[in-house]
XYZ file of C-alpha atoms in Angstrom:
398
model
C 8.427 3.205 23.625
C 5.142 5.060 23.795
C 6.845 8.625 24.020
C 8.325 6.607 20.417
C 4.901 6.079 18.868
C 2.989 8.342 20.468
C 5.117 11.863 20.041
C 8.447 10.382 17.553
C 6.421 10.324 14.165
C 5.000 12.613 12.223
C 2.772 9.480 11.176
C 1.607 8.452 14.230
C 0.680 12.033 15.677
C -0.088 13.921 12.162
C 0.746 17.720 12.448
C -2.680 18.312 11.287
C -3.823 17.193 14.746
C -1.728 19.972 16.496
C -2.566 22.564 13.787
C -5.841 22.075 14.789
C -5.861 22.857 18.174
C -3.449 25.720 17.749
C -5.126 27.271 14.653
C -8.529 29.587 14.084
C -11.035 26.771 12.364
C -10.499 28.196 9.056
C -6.678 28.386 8.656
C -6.802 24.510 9.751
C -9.380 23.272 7.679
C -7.450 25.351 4.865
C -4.328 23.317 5.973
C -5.863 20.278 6.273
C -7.266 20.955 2.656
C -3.717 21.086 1.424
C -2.532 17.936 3.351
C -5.099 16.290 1.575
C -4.067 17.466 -1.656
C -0.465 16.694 -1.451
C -1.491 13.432 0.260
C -3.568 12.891 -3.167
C -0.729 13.987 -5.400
C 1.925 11.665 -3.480
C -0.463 8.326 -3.343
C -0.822 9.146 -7.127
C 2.935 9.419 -8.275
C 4.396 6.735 -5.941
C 1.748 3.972 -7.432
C 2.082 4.816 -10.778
C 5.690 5.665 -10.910
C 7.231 2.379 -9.001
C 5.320 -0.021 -11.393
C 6.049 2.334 -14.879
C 10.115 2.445 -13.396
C 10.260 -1.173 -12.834
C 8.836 -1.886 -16.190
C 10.730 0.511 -17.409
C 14.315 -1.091 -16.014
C 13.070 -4.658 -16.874
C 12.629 -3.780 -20.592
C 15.692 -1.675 -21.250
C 18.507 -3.365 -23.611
C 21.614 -4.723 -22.306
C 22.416 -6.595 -19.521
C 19.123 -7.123 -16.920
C 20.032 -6.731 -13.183
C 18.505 -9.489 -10.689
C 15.619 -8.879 -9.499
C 16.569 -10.347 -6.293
C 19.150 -7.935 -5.521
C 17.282 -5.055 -5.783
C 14.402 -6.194 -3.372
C 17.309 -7.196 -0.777
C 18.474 -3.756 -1.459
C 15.048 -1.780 -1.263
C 14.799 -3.696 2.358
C 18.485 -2.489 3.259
C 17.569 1.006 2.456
C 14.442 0.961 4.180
C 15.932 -0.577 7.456
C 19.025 2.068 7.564
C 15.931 5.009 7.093
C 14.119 3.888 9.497
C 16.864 3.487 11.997
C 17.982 7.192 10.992
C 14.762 8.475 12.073
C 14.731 6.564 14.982
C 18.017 8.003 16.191
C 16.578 11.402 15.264
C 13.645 10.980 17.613
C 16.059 10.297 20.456
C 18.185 13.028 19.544
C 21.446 11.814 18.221
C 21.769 9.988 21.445
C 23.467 6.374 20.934
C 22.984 5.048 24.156
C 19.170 5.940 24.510
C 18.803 4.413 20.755
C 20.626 1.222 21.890
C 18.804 0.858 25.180
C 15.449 1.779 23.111
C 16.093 -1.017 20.113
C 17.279 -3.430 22.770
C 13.882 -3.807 24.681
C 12.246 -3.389 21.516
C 13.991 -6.097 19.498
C 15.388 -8.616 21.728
C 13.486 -7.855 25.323
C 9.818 -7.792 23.702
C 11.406 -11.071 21.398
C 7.647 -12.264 20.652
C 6.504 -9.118 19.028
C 9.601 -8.889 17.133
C 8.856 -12.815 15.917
C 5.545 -12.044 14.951
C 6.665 -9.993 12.071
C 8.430 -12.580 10.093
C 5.344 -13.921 8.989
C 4.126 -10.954 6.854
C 8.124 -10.421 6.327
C 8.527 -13.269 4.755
C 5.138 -12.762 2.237
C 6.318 -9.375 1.831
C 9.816 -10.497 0.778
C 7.603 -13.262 -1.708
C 5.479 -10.426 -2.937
C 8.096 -7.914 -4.009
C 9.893 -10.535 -5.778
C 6.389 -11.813 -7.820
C 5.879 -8.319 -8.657
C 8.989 -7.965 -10.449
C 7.972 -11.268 -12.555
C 4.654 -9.608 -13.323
C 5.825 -6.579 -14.112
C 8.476 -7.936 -16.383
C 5.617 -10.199 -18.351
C 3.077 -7.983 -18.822
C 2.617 -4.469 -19.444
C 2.114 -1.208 -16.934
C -1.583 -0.680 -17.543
C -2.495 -4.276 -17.281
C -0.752 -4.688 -14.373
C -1.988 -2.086 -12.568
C -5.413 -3.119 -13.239
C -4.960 -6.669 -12.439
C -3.027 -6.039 -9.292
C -6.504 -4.249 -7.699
C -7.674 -7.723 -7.095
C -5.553 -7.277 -4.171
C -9.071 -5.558 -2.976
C -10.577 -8.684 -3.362
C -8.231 -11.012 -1.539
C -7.905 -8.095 1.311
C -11.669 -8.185 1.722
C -11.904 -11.980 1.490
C -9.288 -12.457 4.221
C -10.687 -9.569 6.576
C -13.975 -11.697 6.571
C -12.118 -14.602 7.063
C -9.766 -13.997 9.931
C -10.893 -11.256 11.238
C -14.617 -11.412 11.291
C -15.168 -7.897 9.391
C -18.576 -7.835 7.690
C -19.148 -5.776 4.211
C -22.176 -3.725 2.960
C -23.936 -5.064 -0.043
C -22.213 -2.418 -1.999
C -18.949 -3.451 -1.526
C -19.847 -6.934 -2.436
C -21.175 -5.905 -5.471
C -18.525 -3.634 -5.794
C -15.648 -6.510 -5.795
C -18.064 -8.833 -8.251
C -17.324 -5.319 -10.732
C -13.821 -5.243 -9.868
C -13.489 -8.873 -10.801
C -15.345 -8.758 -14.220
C -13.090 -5.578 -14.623
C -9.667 -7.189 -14.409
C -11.669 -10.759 -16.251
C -12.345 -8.462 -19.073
C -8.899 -6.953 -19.133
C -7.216 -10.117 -19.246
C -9.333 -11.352 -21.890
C -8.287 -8.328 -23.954
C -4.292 -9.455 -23.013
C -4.814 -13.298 -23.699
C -6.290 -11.756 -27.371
C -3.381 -10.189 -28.441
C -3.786 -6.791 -27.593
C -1.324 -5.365 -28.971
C 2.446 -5.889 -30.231
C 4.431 -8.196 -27.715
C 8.176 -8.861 -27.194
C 9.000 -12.903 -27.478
C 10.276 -12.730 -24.014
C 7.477 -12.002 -21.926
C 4.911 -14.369 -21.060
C 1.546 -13.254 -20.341
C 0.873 -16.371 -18.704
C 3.589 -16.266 -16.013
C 2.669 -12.941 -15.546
C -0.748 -13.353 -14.545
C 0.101 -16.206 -12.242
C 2.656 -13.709 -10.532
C 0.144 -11.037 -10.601
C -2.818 -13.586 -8.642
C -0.391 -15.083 -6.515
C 1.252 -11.422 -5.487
C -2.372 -10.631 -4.671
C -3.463 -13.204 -2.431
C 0.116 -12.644 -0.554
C -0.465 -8.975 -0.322
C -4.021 -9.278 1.463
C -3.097 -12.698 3.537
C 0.010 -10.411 4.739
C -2.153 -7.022 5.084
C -4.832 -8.702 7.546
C -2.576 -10.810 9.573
C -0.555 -7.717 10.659
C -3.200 -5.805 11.346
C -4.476 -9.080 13.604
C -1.099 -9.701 15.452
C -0.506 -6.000 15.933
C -3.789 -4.568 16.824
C -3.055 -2.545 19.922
C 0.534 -2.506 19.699
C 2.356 0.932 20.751
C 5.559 0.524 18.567
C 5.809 3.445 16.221
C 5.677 2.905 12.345
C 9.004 3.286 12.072
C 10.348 0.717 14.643
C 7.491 -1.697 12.814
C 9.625 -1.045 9.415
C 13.097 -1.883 10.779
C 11.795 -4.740 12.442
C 10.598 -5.601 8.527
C 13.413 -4.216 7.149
C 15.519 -6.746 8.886
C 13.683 -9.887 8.673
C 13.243 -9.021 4.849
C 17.160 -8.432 4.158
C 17.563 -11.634 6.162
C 14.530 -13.370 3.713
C 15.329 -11.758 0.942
C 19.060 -12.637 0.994
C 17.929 -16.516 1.392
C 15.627 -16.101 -1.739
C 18.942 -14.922 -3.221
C 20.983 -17.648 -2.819
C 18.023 -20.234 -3.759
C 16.897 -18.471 -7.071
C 20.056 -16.970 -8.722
C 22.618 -17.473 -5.934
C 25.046 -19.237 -8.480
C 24.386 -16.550 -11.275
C 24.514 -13.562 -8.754
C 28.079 -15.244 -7.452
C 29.504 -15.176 -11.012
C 28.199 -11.858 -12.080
C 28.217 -10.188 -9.292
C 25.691 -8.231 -6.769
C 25.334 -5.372 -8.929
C 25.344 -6.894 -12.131
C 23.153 -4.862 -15.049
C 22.426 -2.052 -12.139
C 22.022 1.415 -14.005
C 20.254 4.477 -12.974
C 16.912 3.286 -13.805
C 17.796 0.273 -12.037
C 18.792 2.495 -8.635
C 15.583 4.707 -9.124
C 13.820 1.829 -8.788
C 15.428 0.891 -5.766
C 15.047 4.242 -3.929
C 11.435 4.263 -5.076
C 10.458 0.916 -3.649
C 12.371 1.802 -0.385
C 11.728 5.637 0.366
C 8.222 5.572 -1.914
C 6.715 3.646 0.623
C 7.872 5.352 4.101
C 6.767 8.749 2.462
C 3.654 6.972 2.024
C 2.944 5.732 5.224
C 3.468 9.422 6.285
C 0.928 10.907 4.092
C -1.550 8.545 4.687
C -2.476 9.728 7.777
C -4.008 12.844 6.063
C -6.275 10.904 3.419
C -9.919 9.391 4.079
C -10.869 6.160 2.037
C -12.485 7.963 -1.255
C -9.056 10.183 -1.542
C -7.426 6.657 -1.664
C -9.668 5.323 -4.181
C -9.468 8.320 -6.285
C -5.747 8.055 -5.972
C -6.110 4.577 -7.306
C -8.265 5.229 -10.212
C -6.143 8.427 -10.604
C -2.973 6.256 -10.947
C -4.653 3.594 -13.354
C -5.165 6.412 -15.810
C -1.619 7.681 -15.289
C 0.140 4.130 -16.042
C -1.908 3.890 -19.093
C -1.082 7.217 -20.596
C 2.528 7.200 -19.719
C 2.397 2.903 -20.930
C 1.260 4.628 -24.865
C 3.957 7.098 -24.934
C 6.582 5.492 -23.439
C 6.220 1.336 -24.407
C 4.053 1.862 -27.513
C 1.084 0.235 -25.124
C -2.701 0.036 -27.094
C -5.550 1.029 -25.953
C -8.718 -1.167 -27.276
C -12.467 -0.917 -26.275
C -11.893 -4.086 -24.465
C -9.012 -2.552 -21.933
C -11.228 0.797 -21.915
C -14.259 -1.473 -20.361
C -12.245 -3.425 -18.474
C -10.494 -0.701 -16.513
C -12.981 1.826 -16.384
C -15.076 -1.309 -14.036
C -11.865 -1.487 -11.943
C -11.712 2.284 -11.119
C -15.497 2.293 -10.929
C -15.262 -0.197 -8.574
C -12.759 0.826 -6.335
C -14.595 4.087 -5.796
C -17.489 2.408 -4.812
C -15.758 -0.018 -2.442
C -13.958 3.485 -0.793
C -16.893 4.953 -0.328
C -17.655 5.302 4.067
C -19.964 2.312 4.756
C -22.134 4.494 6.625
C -22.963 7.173 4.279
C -25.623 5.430 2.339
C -27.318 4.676 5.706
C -26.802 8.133 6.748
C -28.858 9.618 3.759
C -31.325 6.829 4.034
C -31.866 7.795 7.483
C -32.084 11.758 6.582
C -35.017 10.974 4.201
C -36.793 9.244 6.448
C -36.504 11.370 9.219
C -37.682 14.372 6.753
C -40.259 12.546 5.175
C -41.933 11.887 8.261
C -41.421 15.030 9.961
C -41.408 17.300 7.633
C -38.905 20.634 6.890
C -39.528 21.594 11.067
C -36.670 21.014 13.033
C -36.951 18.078 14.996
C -38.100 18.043 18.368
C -35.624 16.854 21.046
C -38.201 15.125 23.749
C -38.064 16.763 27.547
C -35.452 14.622 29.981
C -33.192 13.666 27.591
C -29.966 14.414 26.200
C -29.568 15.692 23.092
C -27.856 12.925 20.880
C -24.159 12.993 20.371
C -22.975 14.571 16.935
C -21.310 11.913 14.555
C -18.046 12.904 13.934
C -17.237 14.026 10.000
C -13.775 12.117 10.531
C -14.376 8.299 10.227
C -11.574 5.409 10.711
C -9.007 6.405 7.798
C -7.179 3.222 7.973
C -9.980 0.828 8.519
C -10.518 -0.416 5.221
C -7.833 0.018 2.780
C -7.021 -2.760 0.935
C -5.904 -1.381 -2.213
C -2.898 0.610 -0.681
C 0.970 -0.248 -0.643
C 2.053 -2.709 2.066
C 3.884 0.184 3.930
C 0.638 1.649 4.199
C -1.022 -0.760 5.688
C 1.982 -1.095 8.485
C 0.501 2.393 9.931
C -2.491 0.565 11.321
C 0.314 -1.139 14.052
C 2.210 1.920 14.742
């Protein structure tokens, strides 16, 4: 199991950890430059694009799949990937993968239970997302849905004791008037909109997918805080309890329509793209992760709130007011500031001090003592990061 998390994954170990021992200091930082770059460039397309495809496939004429179906679906896909790579890691050997899921599943039976919890708000969350999605458009979701920085924050204090700098306070009170502004500008009229969407329902999805999202995020990280299963035994474990869940939500919500119909009733290729987005979008996510600090995620962010609106005007006809321009420009605004390392403002504060009182010398190390350790330039990537996919927030167990 720890050979599994420890040396299996390219998420949990990060080949920019090896390239840097192996490499001359410049060819890694120039690699790690270019992680960071594709990690940008993949945090950016896989936000944007999963929301604009599922609105996308929700507003297309013609017969409209269930959404149901394809969250079961996403969760099968996910679970049969993730058992792939496992098998990979123990090199196409059955036996060694049964023995290995055996102890991991059924032995270590607690750990395994744990997860149905955030499984089952997971399952809950996918589904509200398609409601939102379907009732209000790209750009307004994608704004309102960073209130899930808000909840994450709320629940970290909460449950987990985590204290937050003034600036982040203040920068969730912007992030709220942000996505209160916003909404205002929806419940106005902003725009053209088709009789079968209701903003209303929307929102509610939208709120409630939020509060699920950072309940979910800070109770794994709780239960699973020191756990050495890898990320990819954590998503099979997920991936199972969710095909279970979502196959129960099924039968409860359109079990009687999906019987008739069928399973794969009004699926197309948008339909399927969505699918494969939702379920490979997020494991190629929780690899690239592992290469981007907490600004490159909130630039992502604000980077794919720009995108959703752009491709929302050409594609739905979507309009831009000086209401939704204020309203989003806040949000992104505001999830820089919250990204920003909590210690940096205390780190300059501390530099002008120290330079103000001792002028441009070097400073004097007193006789006896140690010279102070050097603070490392690499802080705790996945310590705060509330505004990221749920599969990203899964590598914090791994």
């Amino acid at each position: 199991m720890a050979a599994v998390g420890s040396g299996g994954s390219t998420a949990a170990a990060g080949p920019g950890v090896v390239s840097a021992r192996a490499l001359e200091p410049g060819t890694a930082s120039a690699a790690h430059r270019r992680l960071k770059y594709i990690s940008l460039a993949v945090l950016v397309v896989q936000n944007a694009s999963l929301i604009l495809s599922i609105r996308y496939a929700r507003t297309l004429p013609g017969d409209r799949f269930f959404a149901t179906t394809a969250v079961v679906m996403a969760e099968v896909l996910k679970g049969l990937t993730c058992l792939l790579l496992l098998f990979a890691q123990k090199r196409g050997n059955v036996k060694h993968l049964a023995l290995f899921l055996h102890d991991a599943v059924l032995v270590q039976y607690v750990d395994t239970l744990k997860l149905a919890v955030p499984s089952l708000i997971y399952t809950l969350q996918n589904n509200l997302q398609y409601v939102a999605i379907s009732n209000l458009p790209a750009a307004t979701f994608q704004v309102t849905y960073q209130l899930k920085i808000l909840t994450t924050a709320l629940f970290s204090v909460l449950m987990l004791n985590r204290s937050l700098s003034r600036l982040q306070w203040a920068s969730l009170l912007l992030l709220f008037t942000g996505v209160a502004i916003v909404q205002a500008q929806q419940a106005g009229g902003g725009g053209p909109r088709p009789l079968d969407q209701n903003p209303g329902a929307g929102l509610a999805a939208v709120v409630a997918s939020c509060l699920s999202s950072g309940f979910a995020g800070v109770y794994f990280e709780k239960i699973l805080k020191g756990s050495s299963g890898s990320v990819w035994l954590r998503n099979l474990q997920l991936g199972l309890f969710g095909t279970a869940l979502g196959l129960v939500g099924l039968w409860w919500a359109e079990g009687t329509a999906v019987a008739r119909r069928g399973f794969f009733f009004g699926y197309t290729p948008a339909v399927w793209g969505v699918v494969l987005n939702q379920a490979f979008g997020g494991l190629l996510v929780a690899v690239v992760v592992k290469y981007a600090d907490n600004i490159l995620k909130g630039f992502a962010t604000s980077l794919s709130i720009v995108l959703s609106t752009v491709a929302s005007i050409r594609l739905f006809g979507f309009h831009v007011d000086p209401l939704f321009a204020l309203g989003a420009g806040l949000v992104i605004g505001a999830v820089y500031l919250y990204s920003l390392p909590r210690g940096a403002a205390k780190a300059i504060a501390s530099t002008s001090a120290s330079t103000s009182t001792s002028g441009p010398c070097t400073h004097q190390q007193p006789p006896g003592q140690p010279p102070p350790p050097k603070l490392s330039s690499h802080r705790g990537d996945l310590s705060t990061e509330p505004f990221l996919p749920k599969l990203l927030t899964k590598v914090k167990g791994s």
